[in-house]
Coordinates of C-alpha atoms and ligand atoms in Angstrom, one line a residue:
X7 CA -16.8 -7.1 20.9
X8 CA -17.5 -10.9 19.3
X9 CA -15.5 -13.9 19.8
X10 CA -11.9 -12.3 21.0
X11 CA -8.7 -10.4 19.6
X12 CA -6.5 -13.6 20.0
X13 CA -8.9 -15.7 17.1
X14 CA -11.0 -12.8 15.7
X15 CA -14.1 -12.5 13.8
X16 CA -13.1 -10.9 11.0
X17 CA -15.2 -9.1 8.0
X18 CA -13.4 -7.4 4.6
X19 CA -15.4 -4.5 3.3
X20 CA -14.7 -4.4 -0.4
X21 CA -14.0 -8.3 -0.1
X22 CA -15.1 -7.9 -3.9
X23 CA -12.5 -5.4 -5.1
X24 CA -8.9 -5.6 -6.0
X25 CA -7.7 -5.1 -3.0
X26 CA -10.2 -7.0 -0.8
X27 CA -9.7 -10.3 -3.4
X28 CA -5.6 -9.9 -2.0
X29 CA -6.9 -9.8 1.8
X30 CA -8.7 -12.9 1.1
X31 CA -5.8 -14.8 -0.3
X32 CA -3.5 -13.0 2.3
X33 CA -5.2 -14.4 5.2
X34 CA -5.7 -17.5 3.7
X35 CA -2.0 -18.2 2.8
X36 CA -0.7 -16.2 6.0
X37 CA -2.7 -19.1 7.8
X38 CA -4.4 -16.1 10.1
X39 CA -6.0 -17.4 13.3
X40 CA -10.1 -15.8 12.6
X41 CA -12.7 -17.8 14.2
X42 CA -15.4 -16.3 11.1
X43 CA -15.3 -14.5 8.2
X44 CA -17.8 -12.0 6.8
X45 CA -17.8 -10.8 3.3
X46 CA -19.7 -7.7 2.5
X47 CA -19.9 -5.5 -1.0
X48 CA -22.6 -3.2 -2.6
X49 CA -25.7 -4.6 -3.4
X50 CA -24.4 -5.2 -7.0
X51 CA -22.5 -7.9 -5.4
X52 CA -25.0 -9.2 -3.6
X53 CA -25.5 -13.2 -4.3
X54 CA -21.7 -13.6 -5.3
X55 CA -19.8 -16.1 -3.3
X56 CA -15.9 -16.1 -2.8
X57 CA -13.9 -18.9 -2.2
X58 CA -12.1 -19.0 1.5
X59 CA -10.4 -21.9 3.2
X60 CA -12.1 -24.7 0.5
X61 CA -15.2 -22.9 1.4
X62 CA -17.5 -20.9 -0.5
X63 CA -18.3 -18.3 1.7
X64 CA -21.6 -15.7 0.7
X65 CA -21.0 -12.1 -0.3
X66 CA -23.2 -9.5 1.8
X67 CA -24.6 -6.0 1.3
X68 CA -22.8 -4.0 3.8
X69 CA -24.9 -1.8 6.3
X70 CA -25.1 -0.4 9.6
X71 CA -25.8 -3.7 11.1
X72 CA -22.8 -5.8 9.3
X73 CA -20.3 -5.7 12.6
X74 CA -22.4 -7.0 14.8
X75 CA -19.6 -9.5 16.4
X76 CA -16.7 -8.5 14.6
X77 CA -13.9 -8.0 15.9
X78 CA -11.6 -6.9 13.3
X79 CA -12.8 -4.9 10.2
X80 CA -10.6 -4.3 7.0
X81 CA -11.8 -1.8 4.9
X82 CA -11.1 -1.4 0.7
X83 CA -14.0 0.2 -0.2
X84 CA -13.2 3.7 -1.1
X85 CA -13.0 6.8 1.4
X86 CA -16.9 7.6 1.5
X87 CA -18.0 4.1 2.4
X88 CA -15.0 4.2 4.9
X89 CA -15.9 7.6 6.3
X90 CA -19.5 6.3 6.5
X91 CA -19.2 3.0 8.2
X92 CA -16.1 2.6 9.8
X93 CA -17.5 4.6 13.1
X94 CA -20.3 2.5 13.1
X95 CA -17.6 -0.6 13.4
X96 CA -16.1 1.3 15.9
X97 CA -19.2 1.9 17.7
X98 CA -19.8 -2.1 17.7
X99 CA -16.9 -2.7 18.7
X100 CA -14.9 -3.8 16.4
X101 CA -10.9 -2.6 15.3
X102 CA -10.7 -0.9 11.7
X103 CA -8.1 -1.4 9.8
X104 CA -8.9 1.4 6.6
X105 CA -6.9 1.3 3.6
X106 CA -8.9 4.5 2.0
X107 CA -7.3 8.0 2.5
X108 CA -10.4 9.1 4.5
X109 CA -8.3 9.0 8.1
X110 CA -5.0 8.7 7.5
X111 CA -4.2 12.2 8.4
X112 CA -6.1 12.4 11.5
X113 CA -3.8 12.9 14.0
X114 CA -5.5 10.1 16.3
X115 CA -5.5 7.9 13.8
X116 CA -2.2 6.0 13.7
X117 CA -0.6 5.5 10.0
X118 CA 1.0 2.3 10.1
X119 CA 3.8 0.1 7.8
X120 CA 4.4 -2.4 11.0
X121 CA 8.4 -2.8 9.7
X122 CA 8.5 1.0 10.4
X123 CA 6.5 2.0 13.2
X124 CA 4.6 -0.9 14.3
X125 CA 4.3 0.5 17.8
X126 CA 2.0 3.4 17.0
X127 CA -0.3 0.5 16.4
X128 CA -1.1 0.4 20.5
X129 CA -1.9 4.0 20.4
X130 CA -5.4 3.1 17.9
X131 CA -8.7 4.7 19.0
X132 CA -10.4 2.2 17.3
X133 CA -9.4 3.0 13.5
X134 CA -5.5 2.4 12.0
X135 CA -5.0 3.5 8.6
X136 CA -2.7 2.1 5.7
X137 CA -0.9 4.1 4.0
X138 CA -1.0 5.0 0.0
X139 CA 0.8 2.2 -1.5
X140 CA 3.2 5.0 -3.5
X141 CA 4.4 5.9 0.2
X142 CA 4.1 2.3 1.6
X143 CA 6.6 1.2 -1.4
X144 CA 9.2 3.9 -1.1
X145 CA 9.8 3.8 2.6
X146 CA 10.0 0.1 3.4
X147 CA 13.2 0.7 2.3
X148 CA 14.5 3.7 3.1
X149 CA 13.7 3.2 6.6
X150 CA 16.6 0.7 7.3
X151 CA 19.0 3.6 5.7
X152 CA 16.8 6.7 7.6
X153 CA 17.4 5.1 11.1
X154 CA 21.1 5.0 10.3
X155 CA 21.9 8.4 8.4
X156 CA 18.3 10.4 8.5
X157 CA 17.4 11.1 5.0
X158 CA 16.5 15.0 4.9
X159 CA 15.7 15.3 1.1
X160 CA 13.8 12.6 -0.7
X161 CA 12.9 13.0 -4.4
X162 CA 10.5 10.7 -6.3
X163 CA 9.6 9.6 -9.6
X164 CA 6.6 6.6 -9.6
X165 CA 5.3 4.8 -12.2
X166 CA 2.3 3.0 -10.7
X167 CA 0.5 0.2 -11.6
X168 CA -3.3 0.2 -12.8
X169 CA -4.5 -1.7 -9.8
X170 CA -4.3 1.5 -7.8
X171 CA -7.6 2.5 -9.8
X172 CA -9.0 -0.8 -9.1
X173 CA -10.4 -3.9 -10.6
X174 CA -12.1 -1.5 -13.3
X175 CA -8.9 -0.3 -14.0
X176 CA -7.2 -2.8 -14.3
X177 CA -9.8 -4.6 -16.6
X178 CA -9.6 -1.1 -18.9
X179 CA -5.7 -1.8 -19.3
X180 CA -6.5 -5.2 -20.7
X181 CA -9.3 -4.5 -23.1
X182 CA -7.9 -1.1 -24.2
X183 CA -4.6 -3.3 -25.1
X184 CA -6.8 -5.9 -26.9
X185 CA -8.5 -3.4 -29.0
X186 CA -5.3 -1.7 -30.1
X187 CA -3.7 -4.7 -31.1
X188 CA -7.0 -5.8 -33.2
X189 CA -6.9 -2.0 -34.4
X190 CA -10.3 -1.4 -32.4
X191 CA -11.3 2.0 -31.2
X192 CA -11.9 1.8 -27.5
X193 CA -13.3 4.5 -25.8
X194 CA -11.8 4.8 -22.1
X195 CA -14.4 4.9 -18.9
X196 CA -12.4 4.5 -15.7
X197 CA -9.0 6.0 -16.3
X198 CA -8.9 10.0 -18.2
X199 CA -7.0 9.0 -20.8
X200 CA -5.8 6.1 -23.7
X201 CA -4.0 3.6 -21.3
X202 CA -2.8 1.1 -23.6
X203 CA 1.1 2.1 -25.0
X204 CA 1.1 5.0 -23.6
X205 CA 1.3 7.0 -19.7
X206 CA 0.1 9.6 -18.3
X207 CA 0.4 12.2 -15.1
X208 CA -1.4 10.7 -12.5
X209 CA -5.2 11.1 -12.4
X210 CA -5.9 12.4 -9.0
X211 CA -6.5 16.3 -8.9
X212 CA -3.8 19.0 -9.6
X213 CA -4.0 21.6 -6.9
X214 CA -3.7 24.8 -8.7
X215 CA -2.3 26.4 -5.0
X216 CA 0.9 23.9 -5.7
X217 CA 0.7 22.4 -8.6
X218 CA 0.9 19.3 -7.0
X219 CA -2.0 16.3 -7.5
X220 CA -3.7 14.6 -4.6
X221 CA -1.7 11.4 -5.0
X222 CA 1.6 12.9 -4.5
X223 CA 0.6 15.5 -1.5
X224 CA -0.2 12.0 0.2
X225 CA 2.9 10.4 -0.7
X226 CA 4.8 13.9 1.2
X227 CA 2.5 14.1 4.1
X228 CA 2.2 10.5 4.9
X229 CA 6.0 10.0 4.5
X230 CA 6.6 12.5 7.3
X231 CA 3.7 11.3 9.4
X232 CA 4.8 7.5 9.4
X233 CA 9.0 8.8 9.6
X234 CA 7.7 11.0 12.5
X235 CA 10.0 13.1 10.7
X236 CA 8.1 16.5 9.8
X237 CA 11.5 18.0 8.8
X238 CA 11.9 15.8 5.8
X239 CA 12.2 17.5 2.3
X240 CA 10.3 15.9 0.0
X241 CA 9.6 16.2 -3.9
X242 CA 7.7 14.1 -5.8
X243 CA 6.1 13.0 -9.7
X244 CA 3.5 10.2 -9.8
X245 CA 2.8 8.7 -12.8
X246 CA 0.3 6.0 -14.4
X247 CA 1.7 3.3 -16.6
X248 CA 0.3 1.0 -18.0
X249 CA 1.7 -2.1 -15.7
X250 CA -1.5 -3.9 -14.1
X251 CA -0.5 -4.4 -10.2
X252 CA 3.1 -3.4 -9.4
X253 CA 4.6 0.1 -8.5
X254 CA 8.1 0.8 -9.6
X255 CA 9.9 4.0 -8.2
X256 CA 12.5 5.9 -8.7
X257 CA 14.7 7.5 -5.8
X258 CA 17.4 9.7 -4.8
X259 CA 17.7 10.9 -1.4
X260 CA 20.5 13.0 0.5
X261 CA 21.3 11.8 4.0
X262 CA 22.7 13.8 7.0
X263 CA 26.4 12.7 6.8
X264 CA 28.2 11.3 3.7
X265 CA 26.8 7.5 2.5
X266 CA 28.4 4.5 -0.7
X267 CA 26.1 2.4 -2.4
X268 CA 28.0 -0.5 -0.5
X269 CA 27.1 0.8 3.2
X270 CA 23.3 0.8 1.6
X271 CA 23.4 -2.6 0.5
X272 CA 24.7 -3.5 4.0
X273 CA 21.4 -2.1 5.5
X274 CA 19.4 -3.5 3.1
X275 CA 21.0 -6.7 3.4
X276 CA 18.2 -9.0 5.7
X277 CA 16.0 -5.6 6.3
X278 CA 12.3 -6.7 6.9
X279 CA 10.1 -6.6 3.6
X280 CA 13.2 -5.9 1.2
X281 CA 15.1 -7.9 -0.9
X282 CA 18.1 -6.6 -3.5
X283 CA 17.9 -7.4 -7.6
X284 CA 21.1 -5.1 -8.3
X285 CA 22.3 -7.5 -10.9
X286 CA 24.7 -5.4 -12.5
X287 CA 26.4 -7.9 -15.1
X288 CA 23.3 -9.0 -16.4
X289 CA 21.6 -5.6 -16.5
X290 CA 18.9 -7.3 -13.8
X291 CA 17.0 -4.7 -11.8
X292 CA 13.6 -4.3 -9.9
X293 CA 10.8 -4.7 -12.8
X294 CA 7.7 -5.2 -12.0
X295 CA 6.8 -8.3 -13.2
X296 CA 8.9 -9.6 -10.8
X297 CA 7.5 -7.8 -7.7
X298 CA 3.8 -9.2 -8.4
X299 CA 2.7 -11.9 -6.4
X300 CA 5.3 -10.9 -3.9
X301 CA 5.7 -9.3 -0.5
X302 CA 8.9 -7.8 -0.4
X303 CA 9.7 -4.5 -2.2
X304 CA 12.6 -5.0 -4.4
X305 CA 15.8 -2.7 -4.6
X306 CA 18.2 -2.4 -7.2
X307 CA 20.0 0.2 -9.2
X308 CA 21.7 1.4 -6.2
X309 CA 24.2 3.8 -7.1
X310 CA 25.9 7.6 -5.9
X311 CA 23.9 10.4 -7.2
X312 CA 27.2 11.8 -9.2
X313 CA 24.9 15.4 -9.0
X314 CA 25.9 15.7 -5.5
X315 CA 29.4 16.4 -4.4
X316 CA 29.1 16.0 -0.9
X317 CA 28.4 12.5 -1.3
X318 CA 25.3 11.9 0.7
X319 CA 22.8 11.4 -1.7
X320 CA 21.8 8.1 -3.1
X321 CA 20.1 6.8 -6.2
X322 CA 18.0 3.9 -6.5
X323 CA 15.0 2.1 -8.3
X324 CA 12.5 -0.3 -6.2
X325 CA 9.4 -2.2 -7.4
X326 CA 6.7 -3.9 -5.4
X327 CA 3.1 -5.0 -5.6
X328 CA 0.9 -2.5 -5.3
X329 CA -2.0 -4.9 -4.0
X330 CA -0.3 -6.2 -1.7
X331 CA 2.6 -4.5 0.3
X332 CA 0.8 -1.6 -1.5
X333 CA -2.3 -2.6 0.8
X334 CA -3.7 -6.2 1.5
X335 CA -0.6 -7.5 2.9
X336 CA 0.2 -4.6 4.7
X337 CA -3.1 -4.1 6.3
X338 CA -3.3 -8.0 7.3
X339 CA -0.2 -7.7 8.6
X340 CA -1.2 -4.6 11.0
X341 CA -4.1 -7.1 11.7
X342 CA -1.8 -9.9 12.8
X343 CA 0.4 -7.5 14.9
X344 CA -3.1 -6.6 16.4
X345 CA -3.7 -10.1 17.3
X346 CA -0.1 -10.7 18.5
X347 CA 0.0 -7.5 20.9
X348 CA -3.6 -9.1 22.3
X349 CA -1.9 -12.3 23.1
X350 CA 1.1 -11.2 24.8
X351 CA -0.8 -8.5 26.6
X352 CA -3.3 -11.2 27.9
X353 CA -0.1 -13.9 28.8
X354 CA 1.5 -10.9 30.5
X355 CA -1.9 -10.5 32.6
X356 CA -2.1 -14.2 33.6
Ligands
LIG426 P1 -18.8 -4.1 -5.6 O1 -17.8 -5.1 -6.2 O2 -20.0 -4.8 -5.1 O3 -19.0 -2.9 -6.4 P2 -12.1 -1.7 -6.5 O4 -11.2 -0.8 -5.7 O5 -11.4 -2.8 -7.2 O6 -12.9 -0.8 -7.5 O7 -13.2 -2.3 -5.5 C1 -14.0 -1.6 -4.7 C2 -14.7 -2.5 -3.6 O8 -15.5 -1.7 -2.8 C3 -15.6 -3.5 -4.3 O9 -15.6 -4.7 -3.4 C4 -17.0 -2.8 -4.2 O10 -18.0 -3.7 -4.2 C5 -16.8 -2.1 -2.9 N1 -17.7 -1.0 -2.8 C6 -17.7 0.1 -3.5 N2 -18.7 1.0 -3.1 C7 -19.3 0.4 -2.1 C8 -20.4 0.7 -1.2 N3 -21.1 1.9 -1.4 N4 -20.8 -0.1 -0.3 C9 -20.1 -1.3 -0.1 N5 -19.1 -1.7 -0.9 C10 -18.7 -0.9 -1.9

């Protein structure tokens, strides 16, 4: 291990990417105690310096000797570099904090939004995943309402952001919008199909067994693994629009015993990482272009599903930023709970 847990050297992998740019800012702004900072990229990186702190800090070609020291490593590369290097951080000694998909499943690999179960974190084995930001964004806040009156059905409609793709992405939303408006033909190279004015079913893989694509069989099994909840029914549509960094979502869910729209705004009143915009007069609800640039996830539309007579289920809409509750923030927060647990566990010690 390098300098120590309580002021950590630090290094992003994918410090060049979407979500490794939000990191940067997030530590930055979030004030976070690191004692160094390593940058590292693919070679076509290489040369490229970031700005950190007032500082322009150098951007390195990550390989198997880029931990040396580090203490905490936050990785936004993709799921083969993480499944390739993140042992070999481990093997330096140095805690892992993956945002890819490549872990989160395995079952001693805690999955962890710290305002749900931020104690799993102590159980690590040297590598905590994030979850997918789809997941991340709808339970933040159903959780406050789940603890209360479990939800046992939960049923999804997304409408995710480009940003989830990546910088590429994100950079084929603009130009593809661009050339429409000029009347340009543009030919699409990241994303399947014509982005701009227009949406599509979500471009991970359709399992033919289910009929289900990748990106929502993550949303059901994560949900369940981070509730701890494996009874949860869960159903699920994810779909790209053409929004560049936020997630908006559509909910219902059915609780255990009968549950108003007012009794939900009571638990979301104050709840960690949430805040209402259920403007009803003024027709004001979550949008996206609100959500960016912020951490909380943001609820409105809160309403009785009318379909069900019982009256526990629960409509609602939410929107948040899919770079960063979606993943930088949320994996710099695990990072800071790291650092926190480290300090009280070594003041408990003295
Ligand atoms: P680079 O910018 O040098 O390509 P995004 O999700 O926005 O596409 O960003 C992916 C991030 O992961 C970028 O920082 C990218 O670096 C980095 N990356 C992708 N592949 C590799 C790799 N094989 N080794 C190291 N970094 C990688």
């Amino acid at each position: 291990m390098g300098s120590s847990l309580s002021s950590p050297s630090v290094a992003i992998v994918g410090a060049t990417g979407a979500v490794g740019v939000e990191i940067l800012k997030c530590l930055d702004e979030r004030d976070f105690p690191l004692s160094n900072l390593r940058l590292l990229a693919s070679p076509r990186s290489a040369g490229k310096t970031l700005s950190f702190r007032g500082r322009a800090l150098p951007v390195e070609v990550l390989d198997e000797n880029s931990f040396k020291g580090i203490d905490i490593a936050l990785f936004s590369a993709g799921g083969s570099t993480s499944r390739k290097f993140a042992p070999i951080a481990v093997d330096h000694g140095a805690i892992v904090v993956d945002n890819s998909s490549a872990f989160r499943m395995d079952t001693s690999v805690p999955l962890v939004v710290p305002e749900i179960n931020e104690g799993e974190i102590g159980a690590h084995k040297g590598i905590i995943a994030n979850p997918n930001c789809a997941a991340i964004i709808s339970l933040v806040p159903l959780w406050p309402i789940h603890r209360k009156n479990r939800v046992t059905r939960l049923i999804l409609s997304t409408y995710q952001a480009a940003s989830g793709a990546g910088a590429a992405a994100m950079d084929e939303l603009v130009q593809s919008t661009r050339a429409y408006l000029n009347g340009e033909t543009y030919e699409n190279k990241v994303l399947p199909h014509p982005y701009a004015f227009n949406l599509f079913s979500h471009n991970t893989q359709i399992d033919p067994a289910t009929g289900y694509n990748d990106e929502e069989t993550k949303v059901i099994k994560e949900s369940r693994k981070i509730l701890g909840d494996t009874d949860i029914r869960i159903n699920i549509t994810c779909i790209r629009v053409p929004v560049l960094r936020a997630h908006a979502i559509s909910m219902t869910f059915e609780c255990e015993k009968p549950i108003a729209p007012d009794e939900v705004r009571a638990l979301l009143a104050g709840a960690p990482g949430v805040k209402i915009v259920d403007d009803v007069e003024r027709n004001y609800f979550p949008m996206p272009m609100d959500a960016q640039g912020q951490g909380d996830v943001l609820v409105g539309r809160i309403r009785q599903d009318v379909s069900d007579p019982s009256g526990c289920s629960i409509s609602m809409f939410v929107a948040g930023d899919q770079l960063l509750k979606g993943a930088a923030l949320n994996a710099v927060q695990i990072a800071e709970r790291l650092v926190e647990r480290h300090v009280a566990e070594n003041l408990v010690e003295a």
